[in-house]
Coordinates of C-alpha atoms in Angstrom, one line a residue:
M217 CA 215.0 240.9 -274.2
D218 CA 216.6 243.6 -272.2
N219 CA 213.7 245.9 -272.9
E220 CA 211.2 243.3 -271.9
T221 CA 212.8 242.5 -268.6
R222 CA 213.4 246.0 -267.7
K223 CA 211.0 247.2 -265.0
E224 CA 209.6 250.6 -264.4
P225 CA 211.0 252.5 -261.4
H226 CA 207.6 252.7 -259.6
E227 CA 207.2 248.9 -259.9
E228 CA 210.5 248.2 -258.5
E229 CA 209.8 250.5 -255.6
A230 CA 206.6 248.6 -254.9
L231 CA 208.4 245.4 -254.6
H232 CA 210.7 246.7 -251.9
H233 CA 207.9 248.2 -249.8
A234 CA 205.0 245.7 -248.7
K235 CA 201.7 247.0 -247.6
A236 CA 199.5 245.6 -244.7
S237 CA 196.1 244.2 -245.7
P238 CA 193.4 242.1 -243.8
Q239 CA 193.6 238.2 -244.0
A240 CA 191.0 236.5 -246.1
R241 CA 188.4 233.9 -244.6
L242 CA 188.7 230.0 -244.9
S243 CA 187.4 228.9 -248.2
P244 CA 184.1 226.9 -248.0
I245 CA 185.6 224.2 -250.1
W246 CA 187.4 222.8 -247.1
I247 CA 184.1 221.9 -245.3
I248 CA 183.6 218.8 -247.5
P249 CA 186.9 217.1 -246.7
L250 CA 186.4 217.8 -243.0
I251 CA 183.0 216.2 -243.0
A252 CA 184.4 213.2 -245.0
I253 CA 187.2 212.8 -242.4
A254 CA 184.7 212.9 -239.5
I255 CA 182.4 210.4 -241.1
G256 CA 185.4 208.1 -241.7
I257 CA 186.5 208.4 -238.1
W258 CA 182.9 207.6 -236.9
L259 CA 182.7 204.6 -239.2
V260 CA 186.0 203.3 -238.0
Y261 CA 184.9 203.7 -234.4
D262 CA 181.5 202.2 -235.0
N263 CA 183.0 199.3 -236.8
Y264 CA 185.5 198.7 -234.1
S265 CA 183.0 199.1 -231.3
S266 CA 180.5 196.8 -232.9
R267 CA 182.9 194.0 -233.8
G268 CA 182.3 192.4 -230.4
T269 CA 184.7 190.3 -228.3
L270 CA 187.2 188.0 -229.8
V271 CA 187.2 184.6 -227.9
T272 CA 189.5 181.6 -228.3
L273 CA 187.9 178.1 -228.6
T274 CA 189.8 174.9 -228.4
M275 CA 188.6 171.5 -229.5
D276 CA 190.1 168.1 -230.4
N277 CA 188.7 168.0 -233.9
A278 CA 187.3 170.9 -236.0
D279 CA 185.2 168.7 -238.2
G280 CA 182.4 170.8 -239.8
I281 CA 183.8 174.1 -238.6
E282 CA 184.6 176.6 -241.4
A283 CA 186.1 180.1 -241.0
G284 CA 183.8 182.9 -241.9
S285 CA 180.7 180.7 -242.2
T286 CA 180.2 178.7 -239.0
L287 CA 177.9 180.5 -236.7
I288 CA 177.7 180.7 -232.9
R289 CA 174.2 180.5 -231.5
S290 CA 172.4 180.6 -228.2
R291 CA 168.8 179.4 -228.1
S292 CA 168.8 179.4 -231.9
V293 CA 169.8 183.1 -232.0
E294 CA 173.1 184.1 -233.8
V295 CA 175.5 185.7 -231.3
G296 CA 178.8 185.3 -233.1
R297 CA 180.8 183.9 -236.0
V298 CA 184.0 181.9 -236.4
E299 CA 186.7 184.0 -237.9
S300 CA 189.6 181.6 -238.2
V301 CA 190.5 177.9 -237.7
Q302 CA 194.0 176.7 -237.2
L303 CA 196.1 174.1 -235.4
S304 CA 197.8 174.7 -232.1
E305 CA 201.5 175.1 -231.9
D306 CA 202.0 171.5 -230.7
L307 CA 199.5 170.2 -233.3
S308 CA 197.5 168.4 -230.6
H309 CA 194.2 170.3 -231.1
A310 CA 192.4 172.9 -233.1
V311 CA 192.3 176.6 -232.1
I312 CA 189.3 178.6 -233.3
S313 CA 189.0 182.4 -233.1
A314 CA 185.4 183.6 -233.0
R315 CA 183.9 187.0 -232.7
I316 CA 181.0 187.3 -230.2
N317 CA 178.5 190.2 -230.7
Q318 CA 178.6 193.1 -228.4
E319 CA 175.2 192.5 -227.0
A320 CA 176.2 188.9 -226.1
Q321 CA 179.3 189.7 -224.2
E322 CA 177.7 189.2 -220.9
M323 CA 177.3 185.5 -221.8
L324 CA 181.1 185.0 -221.6
N325 CA 181.9 184.0 -218.0
E326 CA 183.4 181.1 -216.0
G327 CA 180.2 179.0 -216.3
S328 CA 179.6 179.3 -220.0
R329 CA 179.8 176.1 -222.1
F330 CA 180.3 175.6 -225.9
W331 CA 179.5 172.5 -227.9
V332 CA 179.1 171.5 -231.6
V333 CA 175.6 170.9 -232.9
K334 CA 175.5 168.4 -235.8
P335 CA 173.4 165.3 -236.7
R336 CA 173.7 162.5 -234.1
I337 CA 172.1 159.1 -233.5
G338 CA 172.0 157.9 -229.8
R339 CA 170.0 156.0 -227.3
E340 CA 167.7 159.0 -226.9
G341 CA 167.0 159.3 -230.6
I342 CA 168.1 161.4 -233.6
S343 CA 169.2 165.0 -233.0
G344 CA 170.6 167.9 -235.0
L345 CA 168.8 167.1 -238.3
G346 CA 168.5 170.8 -239.0
T347 CA 172.2 171.1 -239.6
V348 CA 172.1 168.7 -242.5
L349 CA 171.6 171.5 -245.0
S350 CA 172.8 174.5 -243.1
G351 CA 176.0 172.9 -241.7
A352 CA 177.2 172.5 -238.1
Y353 CA 177.2 175.4 -235.7
I354 CA 178.5 176.0 -232.2
Q355 CA 176.1 176.3 -229.4
L356 CA 176.7 178.7 -226.5
E357 CA 175.1 178.2 -223.1
P358 CA 175.8 181.1 -220.7
G359 CA 176.8 180.5 -217.2
N360 CA 175.8 182.1 -213.9
S361 CA 179.3 183.4 -212.9
S362 CA 180.2 187.1 -212.9
E363 CA 183.8 186.6 -213.8
F364 CA 184.7 187.3 -217.4
K365 CA 186.4 184.7 -219.6
D366 CA 187.5 184.6 -223.2
E367 CA 189.0 181.1 -223.6
F368 CA 186.8 178.0 -223.7
S369 CA 186.9 174.4 -224.6
V370 CA 184.3 173.1 -227.1
S371 CA 182.8 169.8 -226.4
D372 CA 181.9 167.4 -229.2
V373 CA 178.7 166.3 -227.4
P374 CA 176.0 168.5 -225.8
P375 CA 175.8 168.7 -222.0
V376 CA 173.5 166.4 -220.2
A377 CA 171.7 169.1 -218.2
P378 CA 169.8 171.4 -220.5
A379 CA 170.2 175.1 -220.1
G380 CA 168.1 176.7 -217.4
I381 CA 167.4 173.5 -215.4
S382 CA 168.4 173.7 -211.8
G383 CA 169.8 170.7 -210.0
L384 CA 172.8 169.2 -208.2
S385 CA 176.2 168.4 -209.7
L386 CA 178.2 165.7 -208.0
K387 CA 181.6 164.1 -208.3
L388 CA 181.9 160.3 -208.3
V389 CA 185.2 158.4 -208.0
S390 CA 185.6 154.7 -208.7
Q391 CA 188.2 152.1 -209.7
L392 CA 188.9 151.4 -213.3
G393 CA 186.5 148.8 -214.8
N394 CA 183.1 150.3 -215.2
S395 CA 181.7 151.3 -218.6
L396 CA 179.8 154.5 -217.8
R397 CA 179.5 157.1 -220.6
P398 CA 178.1 160.6 -220.7
G399 CA 174.3 160.5 -220.9
D400 CA 173.9 157.3 -218.9
P401 CA 170.9 157.4 -216.5
V402 CA 171.2 158.1 -212.8
S403 CA 168.2 156.3 -211.1
Y404 CA 166.7 156.1 -207.6
Q405 CA 164.6 153.0 -206.9
G406 CA 164.3 152.4 -210.7
Y407 CA 163.2 156.0 -211.6
T408 CA 165.6 158.1 -213.6
V409 CA 166.4 161.4 -211.8
G410 CA 169.6 162.5 -213.5
R411 CA 172.4 161.8 -216.0
V412 CA 176.1 161.2 -216.2
D413 CA 177.6 164.4 -217.4
E414 CA 181.4 163.8 -217.8
V415 CA 183.7 160.8 -217.6
A416 CA 187.5 161.1 -217.2
F417 CA 190.3 158.8 -216.2
N418 CA 193.1 159.9 -213.9
P419 CA 196.2 157.9 -214.9
E420 CA 198.2 159.1 -211.8
E421 CA 195.6 157.9 -209.3
R422 CA 194.3 155.1 -211.6
T423 CA 190.7 156.1 -210.9
M424 CA 187.7 157.0 -212.9
H425 CA 186.2 160.4 -212.2
H426 CA 182.5 161.0 -213.1
T427 CA 180.4 164.1 -213.0
I428 CA 176.7 163.5 -212.6
F429 CA 173.8 165.9 -212.7
I430 CA 170.6 165.3 -210.6
E431 CA 167.6 167.5 -211.4
D432 CA 165.5 169.3 -208.9
P433 CA 163.5 168.4 -206.9
Y434 CA 165.3 165.0 -206.8
S435 CA 168.5 166.6 -205.6
S436 CA 167.1 166.5 -202.0
L437 CA 167.4 162.7 -202.1
V438 CA 171.2 162.9 -202.0
T439 CA 172.5 163.2 -198.4
T440 CA 175.6 162.4 -196.5
G441 CA 174.4 158.9 -195.9
T442 CA 173.8 158.2 -199.7
R443 CA 175.8 155.5 -201.5
F444 CA 176.3 155.3 -205.3
W445 CA 176.8 152.1 -207.3
T446 CA 176.8 151.0 -210.9
S447 CA 173.8 149.2 -212.3
S448 CA 174.2 146.8 -215.2
G449 CA 170.4 146.3 -216.0
V450 CA 170.3 142.7 -214.8
D451 CA 171.9 141.6 -211.5
F452 CA 171.9 137.8 -211.0
Q453 CA 173.8 136.3 -208.1
L454 CA 173.9 132.7 -206.9
D455 CA 176.0 132.5 -203.7
A456 CA 175.7 131.4 -200.1
D457 CA 172.8 133.9 -199.5
G458 CA 170.8 132.1 -202.2
V459 CA 169.5 133.3 -205.6
R460 CA 169.0 137.0 -206.2
L461 CA 167.7 138.7 -209.4
N462 CA 167.4 142.4 -209.8
L463 CA 166.1 144.1 -212.9
E464 CA 166.7 147.8 -213.6
S465 CA 165.1 149.9 -216.3
L466 CA 165.3 149.1 -220.0
E467 CA 167.7 152.0 -220.6
A468 CA 170.0 150.7 -217.9
L469 CA 169.7 147.2 -219.3
L470 CA 171.0 148.5 -222.7
G471 CA 173.7 150.9 -221.5
G472 CA 174.2 150.7 -217.8
G473 CA 173.9 153.6 -215.4
V474 CA 174.3 154.7 -211.8
T475 CA 171.9 154.0 -208.9
F476 CA 172.0 155.5 -205.4
G477 CA 170.2 155.2 -202.1
V478 CA 170.7 155.1 -198.3
P479 CA 171.4 151.6 -197.0
E480 CA 169.2 150.1 -194.4
D481 CA 170.0 150.8 -190.7
M482 CA 171.9 153.9 -191.8
P483 CA 170.9 157.5 -190.9
M484 CA 169.7 159.7 -193.7
G485 CA 172.2 162.4 -192.9
Q486 CA 172.1 166.0 -194.1
E487 CA 171.7 167.4 -197.7
V488 CA 174.9 168.0 -199.6
D489 CA 176.1 170.9 -201.6
S490 CA 177.0 171.0 -205.3
D491 CA 180.3 169.4 -206.3
A492 CA 180.2 167.0 -203.3
R493 CA 182.4 163.9 -203.8
F494 CA 181.2 160.3 -203.3
N495 CA 182.7 156.9 -204.0
L496 CA 181.1 154.8 -206.8
F497 CA 180.9 151.1 -205.9
A498 CA 180.7 148.2 -208.2
D499 CA 177.3 146.9 -206.9
E500 CA 174.8 147.3 -204.1
D501 CA 176.5 144.8 -201.9
S502 CA 179.8 146.6 -202.2
A503 CA 178.1 149.9 -201.4
R504 CA 176.4 148.5 -198.4
Q505 CA 179.7 147.0 -197.3
G506 CA 181.3 150.4 -197.6
T507 CA 179.0 151.8 -194.9
F508 CA 180.6 149.6 -192.2
R509 CA 183.7 151.6 -191.4
H510 CA 184.1 150.3 -187.9
Y511 CA 185.2 146.7 -187.7
L512 CA 187.4 144.1 -186.0
E513 CA 189.8 142.0 -188.1
Y514 CA 190.5 138.4 -187.3
V515 CA 192.2 135.5 -189.0
L516 CA 190.7 132.0 -189.3
L517 CA 193.3 129.2 -189.6
I518 CA 191.3 126.6 -191.4
D519 CA 192.7 123.0 -191.4
D520 CA 190.0 121.9 -193.9
T521 CA 189.5 122.8 -197.5
V522 CA 188.3 126.3 -198.3
R523 CA 186.9 125.4 -201.7
G524 CA 183.6 127.2 -202.0
L525 CA 184.5 130.0 -199.6
K526 CA 184.7 133.3 -201.5
K527 CA 185.5 136.9 -200.8
S528 CA 182.4 138.8 -199.4
A529 CA 180.9 135.6 -198.0
P530 CA 178.9 136.3 -194.9
V531 CA 180.0 135.7 -191.3
E532 CA 176.9 134.7 -189.3
F533 CA 176.1 134.1 -185.6
R534 CA 173.2 131.7 -185.4
G535 CA 171.8 133.0 -188.7
V536 CA 172.4 136.7 -188.1
R537 CA 175.1 138.3 -190.2
V538 CA 177.7 140.0 -188.1
G539 CA 180.7 140.2 -190.5
T540 CA 182.2 139.6 -193.9
V541 CA 185.0 137.4 -195.4
T542 CA 187.7 139.8 -196.6
A543 CA 190.3 137.6 -198.3
V544 CA 190.7 133.9 -199.1
P545 CA 193.5 133.1 -198.6
W546 CA 195.2 136.0 -196.8
N547 CA 199.0 136.4 -196.4
F548 CA 199.4 132.7 -197.4
T549 CA 203.2 132.7 -197.1
A550 CA 203.3 134.1 -193.5
S551 CA 204.7 131.8 -190.8
Q552 CA 202.3 129.7 -188.9
P553 CA 201.9 130.0 -185.1
E554 CA 204.2 127.8 -183.0
T555 CA 201.2 126.1 -181.4
R556 CA 200.1 124.7 -184.7
T557 CA 201.2 121.2 -185.6
S558 CA 199.8 121.3 -189.1
F559 CA 199.6 123.8 -191.9
A560 CA 196.4 125.8 -191.9
I561 CA 195.0 128.1 -194.6
P562 CA 194.6 131.7 -193.3
V563 CA 191.3 133.5 -194.0
L564 CA 190.8 137.2 -193.1
I565 CA 187.3 138.1 -191.7
R566 CA 185.8 141.3 -190.4
I567 CA 183.4 141.5 -187.4
E568 CA 181.2 144.6 -188.1
P569 CA 179.1 145.7 -185.1
Q570 CA 177.2 148.2 -187.3
R571 CA 175.3 145.3 -188.8
L572 CA 173.6 144.9 -185.4
G573 CA 172.1 148.4 -185.7
I574 CA 174.7 150.2 -183.7
E575 CA 175.7 153.7 -184.7
G576 CA 179.4 154.1 -185.7
S577 CA 179.9 156.9 -183.1
N578 CA 178.8 154.6 -180.3
I579 CA 181.1 151.7 -181.2
D580 CA 184.2 151.1 -178.9
L581 CA 186.3 148.6 -180.8
D582 CA 188.5 147.9 -177.8
E583 CA 185.5 147.0 -175.7
W584 CA 184.2 144.7 -178.5
G585 CA 187.6 143.0 -178.7
E586 CA 187.6 142.3 -175.0
R587 CA 184.0 141.0 -175.3
F588 CA 185.1 138.5 -178.0
E589 CA 188.0 137.4 -175.9
R590 CA 185.6 136.5 -173.1
M591 CA 183.3 134.7 -175.5
F592 CA 186.4 132.7 -176.8
S593 CA 186.9 131.4 -173.3
M594 CA 183.2 130.5 -173.1
G595 CA 183.6 128.3 -176.2
L596 CA 182.8 130.6 -179.1
R597 CA 184.2 129.0 -182.3
A598 CA 184.0 129.5 -186.0
S599 CA 183.4 126.8 -188.6
L600 CA 182.7 126.6 -192.3
K601 CA 179.2 125.6 -193.4
S602 CA 177.4 125.1 -196.7
G603 CA 175.3 128.0 -197.7
N604 CA 174.1 126.7 -201.1
L605 CA 174.0 123.0 -202.0
L606 CA 173.7 123.9 -205.7
T607 CA 176.8 126.0 -206.0
G608 CA 178.8 124.6 -203.0
A609 CA 179.2 128.1 -201.6
L610 CA 180.4 128.2 -198.0
F611 CA 180.0 130.8 -195.2
V612 CA 181.5 131.3 -191.8
D613 CA 179.3 130.2 -188.9
L614 CA 179.9 131.4 -185.3
N615 CA 178.5 129.3 -182.4
F616 CA 179.3 128.2 -178.9
Q617 CA 180.9 124.8 -178.4
R618 CA 180.2 124.1 -174.7
D619 CA 182.6 121.2 -174.5
L620 CA 185.4 123.6 -175.6
A621 CA 184.8 126.1 -172.8
G622 CA 188.0 127.0 -171.0
S623 CA 190.3 125.5 -173.6
Y624 CA 191.0 128.8 -175.5
T625 CA 194.7 129.8 -176.1
Q626 CA 195.3 133.2 -177.6
E627 CA 197.2 133.2 -180.9
T628 CA 198.3 135.8 -183.5
F629 CA 199.0 135.4 -187.2
S630 CA 200.8 138.2 -189.1
E631 CA 200.0 140.7 -186.4
R632 CA 196.3 139.8 -186.4
R633 CA 194.4 138.0 -183.7
V634 CA 193.3 134.4 -184.5
F635 CA 189.6 133.6 -184.2
P636 CA 189.5 130.0 -182.8
S637 CA 187.8 127.6 -185.2
V638 CA 186.7 124.0 -185.3
A639 CA 186.3 121.5 -188.2
G640 CA 183.3 122.1 -190.4
E641 CA 180.4 119.8 -190.9
F642 CA 182.0 118.1 -193.9
A643 CA 185.2 117.6 -192.0
Q644 CA 183.2 116.2 -189.1
I645 CA 181.5 113.7 -191.4
Q646 CA 184.8 112.7 -192.8
A647 CA 186.2 112.2 -189.3
Q648 CA 183.3 110.0 -188.4
I649 CA 183.7 108.0 -191.5
T650 CA 187.4 107.6 -190.8
A651 CA 186.7 106.5 -187.2
L652 CA 184.2 104.0 -188.6
L653 CA 186.7 102.6 -191.0
D654 CA 189.3 102.4 -188.2
K655 CA 186.8 100.3 -186.2
L656 CA 186.1 98.1 -189.1
N657 CA 189.8 97.6 -189.6
G658 CA 190.2 96.6 -186.0
L659 CA 187.6 93.8 -186.2
E660 CA 188.7 90.1 -186.5
V661 CA 187.4 89.3 -189.8
E662 CA 188.3 85.5 -190.0
P663 CA 186.0 84.4 -187.1
L664 CA 183.3 86.6 -188.4
L665 CA 183.7 85.1 -191.9
A666 CA 183.7 81.5 -190.4
G667 CA 180.5 82.2 -188.4
L668 CA 179.0 83.7 -191.5
D669 CA 180.0 80.6 -193.5
R670 CA 178.2 78.4 -190.9
N671 CA 175.2 80.6 -191.0
L672 CA 175.1 80.4 -194.8
Q673 CA 175.3 76.6 -194.6
A674 CA 172.5 76.4 -192.0
S675 CA 170.5 78.8 -194.2
E676 CA 171.1 76.6 -197.2
A677 CA 169.8 73.5 -195.2
V678 CA 166.8 75.4 -194.1
L679 CA 166.3 76.5 -197.7
N680 CA 166.4 72.8 -198.9
E681 CA 163.9 71.8 -196.2
T682 CA 161.7 74.7 -197.2
Q683 CA 161.9 73.6 -200.8
L684 CA 161.0 70.0 -199.8
L685 CA 158.0 71.3 -197.7
I686 CA 156.9 73.4 -200.7
S687 CA 157.0 70.3 -202.9
E688 CA 154.9 68.3 -200.4
T689 CA 152.5 71.2 -200.1
R690 CA 152.2 71.2 -203.8
D691 CA 151.4 67.4 -203.8
V692 CA 148.7 67.9 -201.1
S693 CA 147.3 70.7 -203.1
N694 CA 147.1 68.5 -206.2
A695 CA 145.4 65.7 -204.2
I696 CA 142.9 68.2 -202.8
E697 CA 142.3 69.4 -206.3
Q698 CA 141.7 65.8 -207.5
V699 CA 139.2 65.2 -204.6
L700 CA 137.4 68.4 -205.5
N701 CA 137.2 67.4 -209.1
D702 CA 135.9 63.9 -208.3
P703 CA 132.2 63.5 -209.6
E704 CA 131.2 62.0 -206.3
T705 CA 132.4 65.1 -204.5
L706 CA 130.6 67.3 -207.0
A707 CA 127.4 65.2 -206.4
M708 CA 127.8 65.6 -202.6
G709 CA 126.0 68.9 -202.7
S710 CA 122.9 67.4 -204.2
N711 CA 122.9 64.6 -201.6
I712 CA 123.2 67.0 -198.8
N713 CA 120.3 69.0 -200.2
A714 CA 118.2 65.7 -200.3
T715 CA 119.1 64.8 -196.8
L716 CA 118.1 68.3 -195.6
E717 CA 114.8 68.0 -197.4
E718 CA 114.1 64.6 -195.6
L719 CA 115.1 66.2 -192.3
R720 CA 112.7 69.0 -192.9
N721 CA 110.0 66.6 -193.6
T722 CA 110.8 64.7 -190.4
L723 CA 110.7 67.8 -188.3
Q724 CA 107.4 68.7 -189.8
G725 CA 106.1 65.2 -188.5
I726 CA 106.9 66.1 -184.9
S727 CA 105.4 69.5 -185.0
P728 CA 103.1 70.5 -181.9
S729 CA 100.0 69.8 -184.0
S730 CA 101.1 66.3 -185.1
P731 CA 100.0 63.0 -183.4
A732 CA 103.7 62.0 -182.9
Y733 CA 104.3 65.2 -180.9
E734 CA 101.3 64.5 -178.7
D735 CA 102.4 60.9 -178.0
L736 CA 105.9 62.2 -177.2
I737 CA 104.4 64.6 -174.6
S738 CA 102.2 61.9 -173.0
T739 CA 105.2 59.6 -172.8
T740 CA 107.3 62.3 -171.2
Q741 CA 104.6 62.9 -168.6
R742 CA 104.4 59.2 -167.7
I743 CA 108.2 59.0 -167.4
D744 CA 108.0 62.1 -165.1
R745 CA 105.5 60.4 -162.8
L746 CA 107.6 57.2 -162.7
V747 CA 110.7 59.2 -161.7
R748 CA 108.8 60.9 -158.9
D749 CA 107.6 57.5 -157.6
L750 CA 111.1 56.1 -157.7
Q751 CA 112.6 59.0 -155.7
P752 CA 111.7 57.5 -152.1
L753 CA 113.2 54.2 -153.1
T754 CA 116.3 55.8 -154.4
R755 CA 116.7 57.9 -151.3
T756 CA 116.3 54.8 -149.0
L757 CA 118.9 52.9 -151.0
N758 CA 121.2 55.9 -150.7
E759 CA 120.8 56.0 -147.0
N760 CA 121.0 52.2 -146.3
P761 CA 122.0 50.0 -149.2
R762 CA 121.1 46.8 -147.3
A763 CA 117.5 47.7 -147.3
L764 CA 117.3 46.0 -150.7
L765 CA 118.1 42.6 -149.0
F766 CA 116.7 42.9 -145.5
D767 CA 113.2 43.8 -144.4
N768 CA 114.1 45.0 -140.9
L769 CA 116.6 47.6 -141.0
D770 CA 116.8 47.9 -137.1
A771 CA 118.0 44.2 -136.6
T772 CA 121.6 43.6 -135.9
D773 CA 123.7 41.9 -138.4
P774 CA 123.8 38.1 -138.1
V775 CA 126.9 36.4 -136.9
P776 CA 128.0 33.3 -138.7
R777 CA 128.5 30.1 -136.8
A778 CA 131.9 28.8 -136.1
P779 CA 132.7 25.5 -137.6
Q780 CA 132.1 22.5 -135.5

């Protein structure tokens, strides 16, 4: 062992004295690992850069959404994929993490919208049948904003306005009670020009908020003077204004909708911008009423019944509507004016000068109030009249009562001026009937009944005499009938005919050509001559009757001798 480990002297010296020599080059074998490392780094970078943008989507229910398989599409082109689906921390909704491709990152902005596409059956038909086999997917509609965004809410229904269609988006606010839903039509004069996009209820304000979309070029129809109201398909009203029937489209009939327009006698106004806010009224009358923002409020103190008088009933002046009934009754428990001796029912009305075609900017309410005060002194009074005999609806009629001119006394009720009124037509009829009954009660009935009894007795006696006369007339009629039925009476006709025949024969005997007629003529002529001969004698006797006894008419009358 010692011999083996023992080193030679020259070897031991070599160990203690190193010699310089040139360094050797890098071995070519290291090129392969370096290339592999570079390729790995490039693959990692390429995979990271091509992964796209991770976005967070929230939705109420993740029905049909599966991690790793549900696609995100835009115009039927795949632009991303869902990576994970989980519940939120408060378990109130689902949170979806999705990866959007790098080439589609520009679609992610403030105006982008996401919704789930799956089979649906609605009023407009069946949609999403292509997802029956492939499964639901998320549709991405890019917005027009330039501000990047990576958190979105996913809607369960598609938006009303299709992608790429320009139009006008408006906000409508209404009271709780309508039944509008997304997709309901927005119509103008019966023609559909848009849709209801969103519907939400604000519990703090207790109001419904609607978003509607009106397509171009119909967006120019919306101006500052436009009013919106709900349409139920069929609008049937029977009130003091008569019978009114309004039919909308079949779609509105089935599901309702929104209608808009500019009321009559209202300026068109200027076009509005997107996201403008309007009030949504219950019906067209309410929308029209909402345009009259300048008005005078008065209180009617009605001593008669107000049955049949409803809210929104018209206030008319000689057939022209000038106002509206606001409340029936109004502030019923307030104290009555001291000038009133009986309890009256308060009715609140509005006098709306804009109904007369006057612009709101030109209305001076103080001047109108003074004008009505002058008309009150001239006899202007309000009364209730029947507007529809079928329903019994009433309206307020204004007219001048000339006999009441100068008898106006100003009154106030619950800090409102009182509009003087008179009894309505029914109350006037009732008063006339009451006055008639009072007169009847004041009559002395007993003398009237005694006289009536005497008249009845006299009438009974006349009736008995009439019956006796009728009996005698009947007897005379029977006697005449017997005479007429007598055979001799029946034979009288033939006797008269025989007599007439004999008379005709006699007349034929004295005809101008008969001898008897000639004898008669001769005799007549002789008689004529005799009369002419007797005419001097007759004249002499007429002049001196004594000529018949004395020959000398010139001698004096003899004087008789006196007795011896």
